[in-house]
């Protein structure tokens, strides 16, 4: 399955700030490394390092916003030994369905 990253999605959404974009790109890179499996397991600490977010509250706000805005599906884990699950939506499929 081919995934595309359409930056016009980010340009057109005035609710997004650079922190949202940085987090999304970090998630996209992780998904790319594992060939876009439907869900990936993420560690909050590793994601914060990867996308250079300095405050945990900002990370939580941004990941929740990305879910609320329809960019990802986020299933948080409240277990410190188990990662949260994230699924990135494939915008190519969405665009094709809208034609």
mmCIF file of C-alpha atoms in Angstrom:
data_model
loop_
_atom_site.group_PDB
_atom_site.id
_atom_site.type_symbol
_atom_site.label_atom_id
_atom_site.label_comp_id
_atom_site.label_asym_id
_atom_site.label_seq_id
_atom_site.Cartn_x
_atom_site.Cartn_y
_atom_site.Cartn_z
ATOM 1 C CA UNK A 1 0.000 0.000 0.000
ATOM 2 C CA UNK A 2 1.313 3.411 -0.942
ATOM 3 C CA UNK A 3 0.995 6.278 1.520
ATOM 4 C CA UNK A 4 1.353 9.878 0.540
ATOM 5 C CA UNK A 5 2.112 12.891 2.658
ATOM 6 C CA UNK A 6 0.229 15.816 1.197
ATOM 7 C CA UNK A 7 1.589 19.020 2.705
ATOM 8 C CA UNK A 8 -1.377 20.999 1.440
ATOM 9 C CA UNK A 9 -3.324 19.277 4.236
ATOM 10 C CA UNK A 10 -1.078 21.134 6.695
ATOM 11 C CA UNK A 11 -1.031 24.456 4.852
ATOM 12 C CA UNK A 12 -4.808 24.617 4.617
ATOM 13 C CA UNK A 13 -5.438 23.824 8.291
ATOM 14 C CA UNK A 14 -4.898 27.019 10.282
ATOM 15 C CA UNK A 15 -5.377 25.125 13.578
ATOM 16 C CA UNK A 16 -1.996 23.393 13.156
ATOM 17 C CA UNK A 17 1.207 24.891 14.458
ATOM 18 C CA UNK A 18 4.831 23.775 13.887
ATOM 19 C CA UNK A 19 4.665 21.423 16.875
ATOM 20 C CA UNK A 20 1.745 19.526 15.329
ATOM 21 C CA UNK A 21 3.627 19.230 12.054
ATOM 22 C CA UNK A 22 6.803 18.061 13.789
ATOM 23 C CA UNK A 23 4.915 15.369 15.691
ATOM 24 C CA UNK A 24 3.065 14.206 12.586
ATOM 25 C CA UNK A 25 6.289 13.998 10.577
ATOM 26 C CA UNK A 26 7.922 11.966 13.362
ATOM 27 C CA UNK A 27 4.955 9.583 13.351
ATOM 28 C CA UNK A 28 5.065 9.382 9.557
ATOM 29 C CA UNK A 29 8.777 8.526 9.663
ATOM 30 C CA UNK A 30 8.182 5.733 12.195
ATOM 31 C CA UNK A 31 5.366 4.329 10.071
ATOM 32 C CA UNK A 32 7.608 4.496 7.031
ATOM 33 C CA UNK A 33 10.311 2.488 8.818
ATOM 34 C CA UNK A 34 7.895 -0.375 9.468
ATOM 35 C CA UNK A 35 6.241 -0.222 6.036
ATOM 36 C CA UNK A 36 3.006 1.399 7.210
ATOM 37 C CA UNK A 37 1.557 -1.377 9.317
ATOM 38 C CA UNK A 38 -1.945 -0.439 10.371
ATOM 39 C CA UNK A 39 -1.033 0.444 13.971
ATOM 40 C CA UNK A 40 2.351 1.257 15.461
ATOM 41 C CA UNK A 41 3.340 1.224 19.097
ATOM 42 C CA UNK A 42 4.930 4.459 20.280
ATOM 43 C CA UNK A 43 6.712 5.523 23.426
ATOM 44 C CA UNK A 44 5.905 8.987 24.717
ATOM 45 C CA UNK A 45 9.526 9.572 25.730
ATOM 46 C CA UNK A 46 10.916 8.494 22.354
ATOM 47 C CA UNK A 47 8.376 10.574 20.430
ATOM 48 C CA UNK A 48 9.188 13.661 22.485
ATOM 49 C CA UNK A 49 12.884 13.229 21.683
ATOM 50 C CA UNK A 50 12.221 12.540 18.011
ATOM 51 C CA UNK A 51 9.997 15.557 17.368
ATOM 52 C CA UNK A 52 11.871 17.866 19.793
ATOM 53 C CA UNK A 53 8.920 18.763 21.977
ATOM 54 C CA UNK A 54 10.185 19.982 25.348
ATOM 55 C CA UNK A 55 7.043 19.675 27.493
ATOM 56 C CA UNK A 56 4.915 16.560 28.062
ATOM 57 C CA UNK A 57 1.730 18.632 28.171
ATOM 58 C CA UNK A 58 2.448 20.036 24.718
ATOM 59 C CA UNK A 59 3.010 16.525 23.369
ATOM 60 C CA UNK A 60 -0.303 15.302 24.802
ATOM 61 C CA UNK A 61 -2.181 18.324 23.461
ATOM 62 C CA UNK A 62 -0.676 17.925 19.987
ATOM 63 C CA UNK A 63 -1.298 14.192 19.695
ATOM 64 C CA UNK A 64 -4.897 14.662 20.866
ATOM 65 C CA UNK A 65 -5.338 17.544 18.406
ATOM 66 C CA UNK A 66 -4.009 15.403 15.544
ATOM 67 C CA UNK A 67 -6.615 12.808 16.423
ATOM 68 C CA UNK A 68 -9.402 15.381 16.776
ATOM 69 C CA UNK A 69 -8.454 16.962 13.433
ATOM 70 C CA UNK A 70 -8.607 13.577 11.660
ATOM 71 C CA UNK A 71 -4.929 12.971 10.915
ATOM 72 C CA UNK A 72 -4.355 9.969 13.196
ATOM 73 C CA UNK A 73 -6.135 7.403 15.309
ATOM 74 C CA UNK A 74 -4.611 7.398 18.800
ATOM 75 C CA UNK A 75 -5.161 4.714 21.423
ATOM 76 C CA UNK A 76 -3.332 5.791 24.587
ATOM 77 C CA UNK A 77 -1.842 3.257 26.944
ATOM 78 C CA UNK A 78 -1.818 4.105 30.597
ATOM 79 C CA UNK A 79 0.673 1.336 31.281
ATOM 80 C CA UNK A 80 4.253 2.709 31.459
ATOM 81 C CA UNK A 81 5.618 -0.580 30.077
ATOM 82 C CA UNK A 82 3.306 -0.735 27.066
ATOM 83 C CA UNK A 83 3.371 1.817 24.255
ATOM 84 C CA UNK A 84 0.370 3.705 22.951
ATOM 85 C CA UNK A 85 -0.986 2.698 19.554
ATOM 86 C CA UNK A 86 -1.207 5.086 16.601
ATOM 87 C CA UNK A 87 -2.612 4.668 13.117
ATOM 88 C CA UNK A 88 -1.976 7.286 10.424
ATOM 89 C CA UNK A 89 -4.816 7.797 8.001
ATOM 90 C CA UNK A 90 -3.982 7.395 4.318
ATOM 91 C CA UNK A 91 -5.049 10.636 2.651
ATOM 92 C CA UNK A 92 -4.623 9.126 -0.810
ATOM 93 C CA UNK A 93 -7.479 6.691 -0.084
ATOM 94 C CA UNK A 94 -9.613 9.533 1.281
ATOM 95 C CA UNK A 95 -8.982 11.679 -1.803
ATOM 96 C CA UNK A 96 -9.790 8.781 -4.096
ATOM 97 C CA UNK A 97 -13.072 8.120 -2.254
ATOM 98 C CA UNK A 98 -14.079 11.771 -2.635
ATOM 99 C CA UNK A 99 -13.711 11.736 -6.451
#
